[in-house]
PDB file of C-alpha atoms in Angstrom:
ATOM      1  CA  MET A   1     -16.270 -58.379   0.996  1.00 79.00           C
ATOM      2  CA  GLN A   2     -18.408 -55.343   0.649  1.00 84.00           C
ATOM      3  CA  ILE A   3     -20.962 -56.740  -1.922  1.00 86.00           C
ATOM      4  CA  SER A   4     -21.221 -60.194   0.113  1.00 87.00           C
ATOM      5  CA  ALA A   5     -22.154 -57.923   3.155  1.00 86.00           C
ATOM      6  CA  LEU A   6     -24.805 -56.042   1.165  1.00 90.00           C
ATOM      7  CA  VAL A   7     -26.268 -59.294   0.019  1.00 90.00           C
ATOM      8  CA  THR A   8     -26.313 -60.652   3.460  1.00 88.00           C
ATOM      9  CA  SER A   9     -27.882 -57.622   4.893  1.00 88.00           C
ATOM     10  CA  GLY A  10     -30.643 -57.632   2.172  1.00 87.00           C
ATOM     11  CA  GLU A  11     -29.460 -54.503   0.452  1.00 91.00           C
ATOM     12  CA  ALA A  12     -28.245 -56.280  -2.749  1.00 92.00           C
ATOM     13  CA  ASP A  13     -29.943 -59.306  -4.426  1.00 92.00           C
ATOM     14  CA  ILE A  14     -26.746 -61.116  -5.517  1.00 93.00           C
ATOM     15  CA  ALA A  15     -23.019 -60.888  -5.298  1.00 92.00           C
ATOM     16  CA  ILE A  16     -20.733 -61.936  -8.277  1.00 92.00           C
ATOM     17  CA  ALA A  17     -17.256 -62.469  -7.105  1.00 86.00           C
ATOM     18  CA  THR A  18     -14.315 -64.714  -7.393  1.00 81.00           C
ATOM     19  CA  GLU A  19     -13.027 -64.423  -3.760  1.00 71.00           C
ATOM     20  CA  ALA A  20     -14.124 -63.168  -0.428  1.00 67.00           C
ATOM     21  CA  PHE A  21     -17.190 -65.415  -0.022  1.00 74.00           C
ATOM     22  CA  GLU A  22     -15.437 -67.620   2.622  1.00 73.00           C
ATOM     23  CA  GLN A  23     -16.490 -65.334   5.504  1.00 77.00           C
ATOM     24  CA  PHE A  24     -20.135 -65.456   4.548  1.00 84.00           C
ATOM     25  CA  PRO A  25     -21.653 -68.861   5.241  1.00 84.00           C
ATOM     26  CA  GLU A  26     -25.077 -67.461   4.972  1.00 87.00           C
ATOM     27  CA  LEU A  27     -24.674 -67.274   1.298  1.00 90.00           C
ATOM     28  CA  ILE A  28     -25.584 -69.950  -1.233  1.00 90.00           C
ATOM     29  CA  LEU A  29     -22.764 -69.962  -3.863  1.00 91.00           C
ATOM     30  CA  LEU A  30     -23.527 -70.782  -7.483  1.00 93.00           C
ATOM     31  CA  PRO A  31     -20.428 -71.384  -9.680  1.00 93.00           C
ATOM     32  CA  CYS A  32     -20.619 -69.632 -12.903  1.00 93.00           C
ATOM     33  CA  TYR A  33     -17.224 -70.132 -14.775  1.00 91.00           C
ATOM     34  CA  GLN A  34     -13.615 -70.839 -14.213  1.00 92.00           C
ATOM     35  CA  TRP A  35     -10.745 -68.881 -15.542  1.00 92.00           C
ATOM     36  CA  ASN A  36      -7.016 -68.366 -15.263  1.00 93.00           C
ATOM     37  CA  ARG A  37      -4.276 -65.868 -15.755  1.00 95.00           C
ATOM     38  CA  CYS A  38      -1.996 -64.472 -18.271  1.00 97.00           C
ATOM     39  CA  VAL A  39       1.269 -62.348 -17.860  1.00 98.00           C
ATOM     40  CA  VAL A  40       1.022 -59.255 -19.788  1.00 98.00           C
ATOM     41  CA  VAL A  41       4.278 -57.555 -21.184  1.00 98.00           C
ATOM     42  CA  PRO A  42       5.271 -54.897 -23.567  1.00 97.00           C
ATOM     43  CA  SER A  43       5.737 -56.182 -27.203  1.00 94.00           C
ATOM     44  CA  LYS A  44       9.630 -56.590 -27.054  1.00 94.00           C
ATOM     45  CA  HIS A  45       9.828 -57.895 -23.490  1.00 97.00           C
ATOM     46  CA  PRO A  46      12.437 -60.670 -22.831  1.00 97.00           C
ATOM     47  CA  LEU A  47       9.851 -63.012 -21.206  1.00 98.00           C
ATOM     48  CA  LEU A  48       8.365 -63.396 -24.797  1.00 97.00           C
ATOM     49  CA  LYS A  49      11.565 -65.302 -25.798  1.00 96.00           C
ATOM     50  CA  LEU A  50      11.194 -67.973 -23.285  1.00 96.00           C
ATOM     51  CA  LYS A  51      10.122 -71.463 -24.289  1.00 95.00           C
ATOM     52  CA  GLU A  52       8.237 -71.828 -20.994  1.00 95.00           C
ATOM     53  CA  LEU A  53       7.144 -69.222 -18.632  1.00 97.00           C
ATOM     54  CA  THR A  54       8.123 -69.834 -15.073  1.00 97.00           C
ATOM     55  CA  LEU A  55       7.419 -68.062 -11.696  1.00 97.00           C
ATOM     56  CA  GLU A  56      11.114 -67.669 -11.349  1.00 97.00           C
ATOM     57  CA  ALA A  57      11.364 -65.660 -14.619  1.00 97.00           C
ATOM     58  CA  ILE A  58       8.160 -63.718 -13.750  1.00 98.00           C
ATOM     59  CA  ASN A  59       9.826 -62.832 -10.338  1.00 96.00           C
ATOM     60  CA  GLN A  60      12.903 -61.105 -12.075  1.00 97.00           C
ATOM     61  CA  TYR A  61      10.552 -58.266 -12.842  1.00 98.00           C
ATOM     62  CA  PRO A  62       8.474 -55.886 -10.840  1.00 98.00           C
ATOM     63  CA  ILE A  63       4.858 -57.265 -10.897  1.00 97.00           C
ATOM     64  CA  ILE A  64       1.778 -55.279 -11.378  1.00 97.00           C
ATOM     65  CA  THR A  65      -1.474 -57.105 -10.306  1.00 93.00           C
ATOM     66  CA  TYR A  66      -4.857 -57.043  -8.654  1.00 87.00           C
ATOM     67  CA  ASP A  67      -5.263 -55.731  -5.109  1.00 83.00           C
ATOM     68  CA  PHE A  68      -4.886 -58.430  -2.510  1.00 69.00           C
ATOM     69  CA  ALA A  69      -8.659 -58.979  -1.651  1.00 60.00           C
ATOM     70  CA  PHE A  70      -9.652 -58.863  -5.378  1.00 58.00           C
ATOM     71  CA  THR A  71      -9.947 -61.200  -8.345  1.00 55.00           C
ATOM     72  CA  GLY A  72      -8.007 -64.216  -7.510  1.00 54.00           C
ATOM     73  CA  ARG A  73      -4.872 -62.624  -5.951  1.00 61.00           C
ATOM     74  CA  SER A  74      -4.605 -65.381  -3.380  1.00 78.00           C
ATOM     75  CA  LYS A  75      -3.982 -67.827  -6.217  1.00 84.00           C
ATOM     76  CA  ILE A  76      -1.176 -65.782  -7.346  1.00 88.00           C
ATOM     77  CA  ASN A  77       0.369 -65.549  -3.840  1.00 86.00           C
ATOM     78  CA  GLN A  78      -0.260 -69.425  -3.215  1.00 90.00           C
ATOM     79  CA  ALA A  79       1.544 -70.102  -6.561  1.00 93.00           C
ATOM     80  CA  PHE A  80       4.753 -68.049  -5.560  1.00 93.00           C
ATOM     81  CA  ALA A  81       4.791 -69.274  -2.004  1.00 92.00           C
ATOM     82  CA  SER A  82       4.613 -72.980  -3.176  1.00 94.00           C
ATOM     83  CA  ARG A  83       8.005 -72.264  -5.004  1.00 94.00           C
ATOM     84  CA  GLY A  84       9.457 -70.538  -1.922  1.00 95.00           C
ATOM     85  CA  LEU A  85       9.231 -67.027  -3.680  1.00 95.00           C
ATOM     86  CA  GLU A  86       8.028 -63.734  -2.469  1.00 92.00           C
ATOM     87  CA  PRO A  87       6.366 -62.047  -5.574  1.00 92.00           C
ATOM     88  CA  ASN A  88       7.945 -58.744  -6.321  1.00 92.00           C
ATOM     89  CA  VAL A  89       4.583 -56.764  -6.477  1.00 94.00           C
ATOM     90  CA  ILE A  90       5.153 -53.235  -6.826  1.00 95.00           C
ATOM     91  CA  LEU A  91       1.758 -51.862  -7.764  1.00 93.00           C
ATOM     92  CA  THR A  92      -1.771 -53.188  -7.286  1.00 91.00           C
ATOM     93  CA  ALA A  93      -5.194 -52.129  -8.845  1.00 90.00           C
ATOM     94  CA  ILE A  94      -8.582 -53.400  -8.811  1.00 86.00           C
ATOM     95  CA  ASP A  95      -8.966 -52.843 -12.559  1.00 90.00           C
ATOM     96  CA  SER A  96      -7.233 -54.636 -15.326  1.00 94.00           C
ATOM     97  CA  ASP A  97      -7.191 -51.539 -17.631  1.00 96.00           C
ATOM     98  CA  VAL A  98      -5.093 -49.729 -14.880  1.00 96.00           C
ATOM     99  CA  ILE A  99      -2.536 -52.836 -14.709  1.00 97.00           C
ATOM    100  CA  LYS A 100      -2.205 -52.812 -18.497  1.00 98.00           C
ATOM    101  CA  THR A 101      -1.608 -49.112 -18.677  1.00 97.00           C
ATOM    102  CA  TYR A 102       1.192 -49.338 -16.061  1.00 97.00           C
ATOM    103  CA  VAL A 103       2.769 -52.436 -18.054  1.00 98.00           C
ATOM    104  CA  GLU A 104       2.500 -50.300 -21.187  1.00 96.00           C
ATOM    105  CA  LEU A 105       4.326 -47.430 -19.373  1.00 96.00           C
ATOM    106  CA  GLY A 106       7.144 -49.936 -18.636  1.00 95.00           C
ATOM    107  CA  LEU A 107       6.698 -50.127 -14.837  1.00 97.00           C
ATOM    108  CA  GLY A 108       6.511 -53.990 -14.686  1.00 97.00           C
ATOM    109  CA  VAL A 109       4.783 -57.086 -16.043  1.00 98.00           C
ATOM    110  CA  GLY A 110       1.123 -57.588 -15.278  1.00 97.00           C
ATOM    111  CA  ILE A 111      -0.600 -60.668 -14.051  1.00 96.00           C
ATOM    112  CA  LEU A 112      -4.217 -60.609 -14.781  1.00 93.00           C
ATOM    113  CA  ALA A 113      -7.269 -62.541 -15.828  1.00 93.00           C
ATOM    114  CA  ASN A 114      -7.014 -64.052 -19.278  1.00 95.00           C
ATOM    115  CA  MET A 115     -10.295 -62.655 -20.339  1.00 94.00           C
ATOM    116  CA  ALA A 116      -9.051 -59.176 -19.629  1.00 95.00           C
ATOM    117  CA  PHE A 117      -6.606 -59.085 -22.539  1.00 97.00           C
ATOM    118  CA  ASP A 118      -7.957 -58.211 -25.852  1.00 96.00           C
ATOM    119  CA  PRO A 119      -5.296 -58.356 -28.704  1.00 95.00           C
ATOM    120  CA  LYS A 120      -7.157 -55.900 -30.790  1.00 95.00           C
ATOM    121  CA  ARG A 121      -7.473 -53.432 -28.114  1.00 96.00           C
ATOM    122  CA  ASP A 122      -4.155 -53.973 -26.342  1.00 97.00           C
ATOM    123  CA  LYS A 123      -2.021 -53.573 -29.563  1.00 95.00           C
ATOM    124  CA  ASN A 124       1.181 -52.451 -27.610  1.00 95.00           C
ATOM    125  CA  LEU A 125       0.906 -55.399 -25.270  1.00 98.00           C
ATOM    126  CA  ARG A 126       1.527 -59.218 -25.513  1.00 98.00           C
ATOM    127  CA  SER A 127      -0.159 -61.946 -23.364  1.00 98.00           C
ATOM    128  CA  ILE A 128       1.615 -65.021 -22.208  1.00 98.00           C
ATOM    129  CA  ASP A 129      -0.545 -67.807 -21.012  1.00 97.00           C
ATOM    130  CA  ALA A 130       0.201 -68.489 -17.357  1.00 97.00           C
ATOM    131  CA  SER A 131      -2.432 -71.147 -16.540  1.00 95.00           C
ATOM    132  CA  HIS A 132       0.110 -73.767 -16.046  1.00 96.00           C
ATOM    133  CA  LEU A 133       1.627 -71.655 -13.274  1.00 96.00           C
ATOM    134  CA  PHE A 134      -1.667 -70.720 -11.154  1.00 93.00           C
ATOM    135  CA  GLU A 135      -4.617 -72.754 -10.045  1.00 91.00           C
ATOM    136  CA  PRO A 136      -7.934 -71.689 -11.817  1.00 91.00           C
ATOM    137  CA  SER A 137     -10.336 -69.494 -10.133  1.00 88.00           C
ATOM    138  CA  THR A 138     -14.094 -69.782 -10.144  1.00 89.00           C
ATOM    139  CA  THR A 139     -16.406 -66.798 -10.295  1.00 90.00           C
ATOM    140  CA  ARG A 140     -19.636 -67.335  -8.309  1.00 92.00           C
ATOM    141  CA  ILE A 141     -22.917 -65.711  -7.590  1.00 94.00           C
ATOM    142  CA  GLY A 142     -23.702 -65.463  -4.040  1.00 92.00           C
ATOM    143  CA  ILE A 143     -27.276 -65.330  -3.065  1.00 93.00           C
ATOM    144  CA  SER A 144     -28.604 -65.016   0.801  1.00 89.00           C
ATOM    145  CA  ARG A 145     -30.102 -68.237   2.162  1.00 84.00           C
ATOM    146  CA  ASN A 146     -33.061 -66.131   3.361  1.00 79.00           C
ATOM    147  CA  SER A 147     -33.901 -63.983   0.560  1.00 80.00           C
ATOM    148  CA  TYR A 148     -36.733 -64.131  -2.028  1.00 84.00           C
ATOM    149  CA  ILE A 149     -35.552 -64.273  -5.593  1.00 86.00           C
ATOM    150  CA  ARG A 150     -37.390 -62.137  -8.004  1.00 89.00           C
ATOM    151  CA  GLY A 151     -38.033 -63.282 -11.618  1.00 90.00           C
ATOM    152  CA  TYR A 152     -35.664 -60.835 -13.073  1.00 92.00           C
ATOM    153  CA  VAL A 153     -32.856 -61.973 -10.808  1.00 92.00           C
ATOM    154  CA  PHE A 154     -33.392 -65.519 -12.044  1.00 92.00           C
ATOM    155  CA  ASP A 155     -33.347 -64.229 -15.582  1.00 94.00           C
ATOM    156  CA  PHE A 156     -30.064 -62.103 -14.904  1.00 95.00           C
ATOM    157  CA  ILE A 157     -28.442 -65.391 -13.353  1.00 94.00           C
ATOM    158  CA  GLU A 158     -29.431 -67.433 -16.328  1.00 94.00           C
ATOM    159  CA  MET A 159     -28.093 -64.875 -18.887  1.00 95.00           C
ATOM    160  CA  PHE A 160     -24.767 -64.487 -16.994  1.00 95.00           C
ATOM    161  CA  ALA A 161     -24.247 -68.292 -16.461  1.00 95.00           C
ATOM    162  CA  PRO A 162     -26.689 -70.088 -18.906  1.00 94.00           C
ATOM    163  CA  HIS A 163     -25.957 -73.512 -17.108  1.00 94.00           C
ATOM    164  CA  LEU A 164     -27.918 -71.905 -14.043  1.00 93.00           C
ATOM    165  CA  ASP A 165     -31.422 -72.130 -15.083  1.00 90.00           C
ATOM    166  CA  HIS A 166     -34.488 -71.272 -12.853  1.00 89.00           C
ATOM    167  CA  ALA A 167     -35.079 -74.914 -11.811  1.00 89.00           C
ATOM    168  CA  SER A 168     -31.362 -75.564 -10.849  1.00 88.00           C
ATOM    169  CA  ILE A 169     -31.144 -72.290  -8.861  1.00 88.00           C
ATOM    170  CA  GLN A 170     -34.490 -73.064  -7.083  1.00 86.00           C
ATOM    171  CA  THR A 171     -33.224 -76.624  -6.199  1.00 86.00           C
ATOM    172  CA  LYS A 172     -30.145 -75.201  -4.607  1.00 84.00           C
ATOM    173  CA  LEU A 173     -32.101 -72.550  -2.778  1.00 81.00           C
ATOM    174  CA  GLU A 174     -34.598 -75.030  -1.360  1.00 80.00           C
ATOM    175  CA  GLY A 175     -31.792 -77.537  -0.402  1.00 76.00           C
ATOM    176  CA  ASN A 176     -29.375 -74.815   0.747  1.00 54.00           C
ATOM    177  CA  VAL A 177     -26.799 -76.732  -1.494  1.00 49.00           C
ATOM    178  CA  GLU A 178     -23.421 -75.023  -2.164  1.00 50.00           C
ATOM    179  CA  GLY A 179     -21.902 -75.241  -5.717  1.00 48.00           C
TER     180      GLY A 179
END
């Protein structure tokens, strides 16, 4: 919400976010990449013994995940609601390392972005793929419809999302086409 507001006011050139763009129709959205979630648990957790992870199994434990308005949290809430479940979220954070630290301390199971888990770094934790439980999320770049885009911004966008080259971005800006 904050970065989107900064872009619409002209204080920032671009916003990179997964959610919170819905309330800013004055932004042109450029899809960058899709991602999904994993469940992170301590190395000897009972969830690791399941043949297939379910929302019901996850919900037997305290859940630690992203703050409500951050990083795809609505997809988590939607998945639980579709099964008639209220997720047992006991702690939230805006940073995946904080979530993993709480999990490592034994406070609950973590639900976080797949790319936030690094087996080399997170040696005391295990990741269980949960992409079959949650809808994927799309990270987007938001650009104000009324802004002048400098060359270095085009260059940054192309480095961040190589499929978004200067010509395709310019076409979307000129046509005010979303996605």
